[in-house]
CSV table of C-alpha atoms in Angstrom, one decimal:
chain,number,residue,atom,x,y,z
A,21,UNK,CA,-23.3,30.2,17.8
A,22,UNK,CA,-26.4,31.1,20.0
A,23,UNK,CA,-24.2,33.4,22.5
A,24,UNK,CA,-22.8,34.6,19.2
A,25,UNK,CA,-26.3,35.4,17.8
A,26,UNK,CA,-27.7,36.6,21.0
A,27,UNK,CA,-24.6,38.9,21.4
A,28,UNK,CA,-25.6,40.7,18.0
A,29,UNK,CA,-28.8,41.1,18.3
A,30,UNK,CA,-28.1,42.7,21.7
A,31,UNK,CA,-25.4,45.2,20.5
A,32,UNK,CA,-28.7,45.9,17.3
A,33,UNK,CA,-31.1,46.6,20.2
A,34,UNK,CA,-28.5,49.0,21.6
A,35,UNK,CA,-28.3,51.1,18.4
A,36,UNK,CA,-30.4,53.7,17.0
A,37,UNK,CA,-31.3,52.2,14.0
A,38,UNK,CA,-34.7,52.4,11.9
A,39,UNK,CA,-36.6,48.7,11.0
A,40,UNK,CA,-35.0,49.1,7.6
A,41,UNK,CA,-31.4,49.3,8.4
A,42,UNK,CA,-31.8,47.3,10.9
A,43,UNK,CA,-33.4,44.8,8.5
A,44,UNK,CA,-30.9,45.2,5.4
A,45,UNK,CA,-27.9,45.0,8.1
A,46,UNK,CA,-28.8,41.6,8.9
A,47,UNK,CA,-29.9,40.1,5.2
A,48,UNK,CA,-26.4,41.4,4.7
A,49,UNK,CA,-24.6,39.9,7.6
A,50,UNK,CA,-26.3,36.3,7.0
A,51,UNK,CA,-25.6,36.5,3.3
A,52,UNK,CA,-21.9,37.1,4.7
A,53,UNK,CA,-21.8,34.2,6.4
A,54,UNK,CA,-23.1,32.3,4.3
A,55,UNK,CA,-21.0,32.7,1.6
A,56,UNK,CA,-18.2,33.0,3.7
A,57,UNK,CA,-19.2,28.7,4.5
A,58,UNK,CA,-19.2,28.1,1.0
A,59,UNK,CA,-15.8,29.1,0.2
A,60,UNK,CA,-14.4,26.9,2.9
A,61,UNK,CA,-15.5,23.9,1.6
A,62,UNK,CA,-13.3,22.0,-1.4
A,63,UNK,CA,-13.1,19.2,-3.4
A,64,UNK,CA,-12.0,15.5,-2.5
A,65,UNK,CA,-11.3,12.5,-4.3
A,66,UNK,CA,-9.6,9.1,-5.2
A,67,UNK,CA,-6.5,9.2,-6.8
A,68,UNK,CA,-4.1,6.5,-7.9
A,69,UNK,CA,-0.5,7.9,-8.1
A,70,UNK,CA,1.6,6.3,-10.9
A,71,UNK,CA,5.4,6.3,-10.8
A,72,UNK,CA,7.2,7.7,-14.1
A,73,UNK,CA,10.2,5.5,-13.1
A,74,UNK,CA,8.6,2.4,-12.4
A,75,UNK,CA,5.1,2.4,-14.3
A,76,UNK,CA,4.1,0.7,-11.0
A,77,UNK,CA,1.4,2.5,-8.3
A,78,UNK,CA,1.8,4.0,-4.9
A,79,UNK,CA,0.3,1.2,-2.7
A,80,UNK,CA,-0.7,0.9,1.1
A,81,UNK,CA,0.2,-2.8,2.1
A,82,UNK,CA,-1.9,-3.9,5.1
A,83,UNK,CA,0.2,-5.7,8.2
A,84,UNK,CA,-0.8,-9.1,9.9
A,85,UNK,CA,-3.9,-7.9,11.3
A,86,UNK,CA,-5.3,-6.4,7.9
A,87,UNK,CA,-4.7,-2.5,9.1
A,88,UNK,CA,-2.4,-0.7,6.2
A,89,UNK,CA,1.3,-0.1,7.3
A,90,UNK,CA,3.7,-0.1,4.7
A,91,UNK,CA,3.8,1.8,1.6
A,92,UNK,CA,5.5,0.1,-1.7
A,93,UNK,CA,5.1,0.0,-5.4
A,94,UNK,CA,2.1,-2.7,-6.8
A,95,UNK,CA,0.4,-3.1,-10.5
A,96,UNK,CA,-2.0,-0.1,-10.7
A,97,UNK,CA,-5.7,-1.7,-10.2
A,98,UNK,CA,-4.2,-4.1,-7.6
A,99,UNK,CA,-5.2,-3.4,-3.9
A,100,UNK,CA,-4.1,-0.6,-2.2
A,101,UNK,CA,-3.4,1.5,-5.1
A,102,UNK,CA,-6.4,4.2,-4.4
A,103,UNK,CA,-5.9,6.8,-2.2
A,104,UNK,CA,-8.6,9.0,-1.1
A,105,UNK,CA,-7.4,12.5,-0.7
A,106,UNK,CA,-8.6,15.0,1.6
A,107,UNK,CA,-8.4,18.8,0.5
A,108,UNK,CA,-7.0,20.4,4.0
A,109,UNK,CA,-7.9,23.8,2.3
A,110,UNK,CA,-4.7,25.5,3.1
A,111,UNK,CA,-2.3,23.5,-0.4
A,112,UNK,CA,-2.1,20.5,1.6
A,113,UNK,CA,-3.9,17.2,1.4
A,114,UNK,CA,-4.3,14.1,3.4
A,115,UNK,CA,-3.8,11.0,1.6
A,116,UNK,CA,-6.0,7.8,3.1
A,117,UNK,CA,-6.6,4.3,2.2
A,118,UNK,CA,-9.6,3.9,0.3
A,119,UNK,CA,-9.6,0.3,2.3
A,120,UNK,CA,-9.6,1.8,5.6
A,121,UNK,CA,-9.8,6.0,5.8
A,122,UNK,CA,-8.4,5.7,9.5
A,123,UNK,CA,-4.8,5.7,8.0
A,124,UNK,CA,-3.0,8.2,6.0
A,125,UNK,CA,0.3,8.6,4.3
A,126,UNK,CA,2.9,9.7,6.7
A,127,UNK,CA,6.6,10.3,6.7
A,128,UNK,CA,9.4,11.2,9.3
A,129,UNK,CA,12.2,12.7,8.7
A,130,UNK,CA,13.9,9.2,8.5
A,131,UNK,CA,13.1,9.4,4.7
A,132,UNK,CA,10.6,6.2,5.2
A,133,UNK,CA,7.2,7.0,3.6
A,134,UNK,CA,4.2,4.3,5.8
A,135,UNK,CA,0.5,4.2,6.8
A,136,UNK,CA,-0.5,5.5,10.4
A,137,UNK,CA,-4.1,6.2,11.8
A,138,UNK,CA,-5.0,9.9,10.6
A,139,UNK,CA,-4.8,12.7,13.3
A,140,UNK,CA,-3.9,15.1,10.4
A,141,UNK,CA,-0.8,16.1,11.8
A,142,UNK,CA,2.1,18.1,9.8
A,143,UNK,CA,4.0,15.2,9.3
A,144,UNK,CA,0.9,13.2,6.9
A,145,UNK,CA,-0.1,16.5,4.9
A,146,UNK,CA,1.3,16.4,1.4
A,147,UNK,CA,1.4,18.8,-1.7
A,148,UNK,CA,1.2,18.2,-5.2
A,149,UNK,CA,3.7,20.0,-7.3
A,150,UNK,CA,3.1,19.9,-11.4
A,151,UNK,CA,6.4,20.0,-13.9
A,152,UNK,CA,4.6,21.0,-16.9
A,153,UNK,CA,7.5,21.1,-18.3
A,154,UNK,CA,7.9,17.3,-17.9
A,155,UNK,CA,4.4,16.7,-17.9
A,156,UNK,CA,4.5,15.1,-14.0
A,157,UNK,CA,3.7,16.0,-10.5
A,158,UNK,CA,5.8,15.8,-7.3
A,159,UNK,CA,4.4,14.4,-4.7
A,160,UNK,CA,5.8,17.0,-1.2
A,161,UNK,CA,5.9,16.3,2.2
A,162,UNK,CA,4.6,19.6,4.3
A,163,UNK,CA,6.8,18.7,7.4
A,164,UNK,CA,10.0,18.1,5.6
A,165,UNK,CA,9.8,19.5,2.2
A,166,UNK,CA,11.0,16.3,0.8
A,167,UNK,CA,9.4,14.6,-2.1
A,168,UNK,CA,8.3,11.1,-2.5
A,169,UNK,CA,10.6,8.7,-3.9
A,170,UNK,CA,10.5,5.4,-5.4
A,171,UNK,CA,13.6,3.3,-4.0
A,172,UNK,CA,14.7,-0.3,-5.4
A,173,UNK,CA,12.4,-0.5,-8.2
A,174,UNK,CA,9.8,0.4,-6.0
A,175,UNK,CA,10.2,-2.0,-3.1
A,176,UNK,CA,11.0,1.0,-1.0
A,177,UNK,CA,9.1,4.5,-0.7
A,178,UNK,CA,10.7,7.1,0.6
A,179,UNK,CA,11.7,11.4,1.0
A,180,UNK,CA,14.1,13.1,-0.3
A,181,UNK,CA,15.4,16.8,-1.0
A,182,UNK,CA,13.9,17.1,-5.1
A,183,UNK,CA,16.4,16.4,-7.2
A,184,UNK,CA,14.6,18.0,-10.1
A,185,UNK,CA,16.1,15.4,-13.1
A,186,UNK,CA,15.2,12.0,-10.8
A,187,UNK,CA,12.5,10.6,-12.3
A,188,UNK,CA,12.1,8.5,-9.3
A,189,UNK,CA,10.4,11.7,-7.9
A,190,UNK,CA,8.2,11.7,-10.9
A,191,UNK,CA,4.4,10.8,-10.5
A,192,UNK,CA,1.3,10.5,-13.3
């Protein structure tokens, strides 16, 4: 930022310009930037995710060692059903344990949906799609395009392709 600023105010020095263009040139350039910061920055919050098929939650389900690992379908309000989504600013979000933010929602293209640490990679970045039509979201995977999908009565989370009419796909 410095060299940045000390480059600008060399190439101002260089030009022929009065105090007061000088002076407007740079309110402008600041006010630029500075509203240029604001628009970058976007909202994040908790979200529990309920299943339209199931009436269960999405849930992270901590290993042995107490670190989330698994992904499966619990009562909504029990552990592990609050995910703390991080706006990416670019349509995608990061969905983390509100137990431990170090691990996010991720999915392969195996189909199995689990908890690894965050490094914000392609393959835990999801979407949110609305059916208004149905009154439900989707829940996409950036890396695959594959939606979230409760298997087995929701002992099993997985991606699939959408299959628009499964309301295993379907999330409130």
């Amino acid at each position: 930022m410095e060299f940045c600023w000390r480059f600008i105010v060399g190439l101002w020095d260089g030009l022929a310009m009065n105090k007061f263009k000088r002076a407007t040139l740079t309110i402008t350039s600041v006010f630029a930037l500075t509203v240029g910061a604001a628009t970058a920055a976007h909202a994040d919050g908790d979200v529990t995710w309920q299943s339209a098929y199931t009436g269960l939650c999405l849930a992270s389900i901590d290993n042995n060692w107490g670190n989330p690992s698994n992904v499966a379908m619990r009562g909504c309000g029990n552990a592990g059903t609050t995910f703390h989504e991080q706006d990416l600013g670019d349509g995608t979000w990061l969905m983390r344990t509100t137990s431990d933010q170090d691990f996010c929602l991720t999915a392969y293209s195996d189909h199995d949906v689990y908890m690894e640490h965050c490094s914000g990679n392609i393959w835990q970045r999801w979407s949110e799609e609305w059916d208004g039509g149905r009154g439900v979201w989707r829940l996409k995977h950036a890396a695959t395009q594959w939606y979230i999908t409760d298997y087995d009565n929701g002992l099993q989370i997985g991606v699939d392709p959408l299959n628009s009419p499964d309301s295993r796909q379907w999330w409130h």
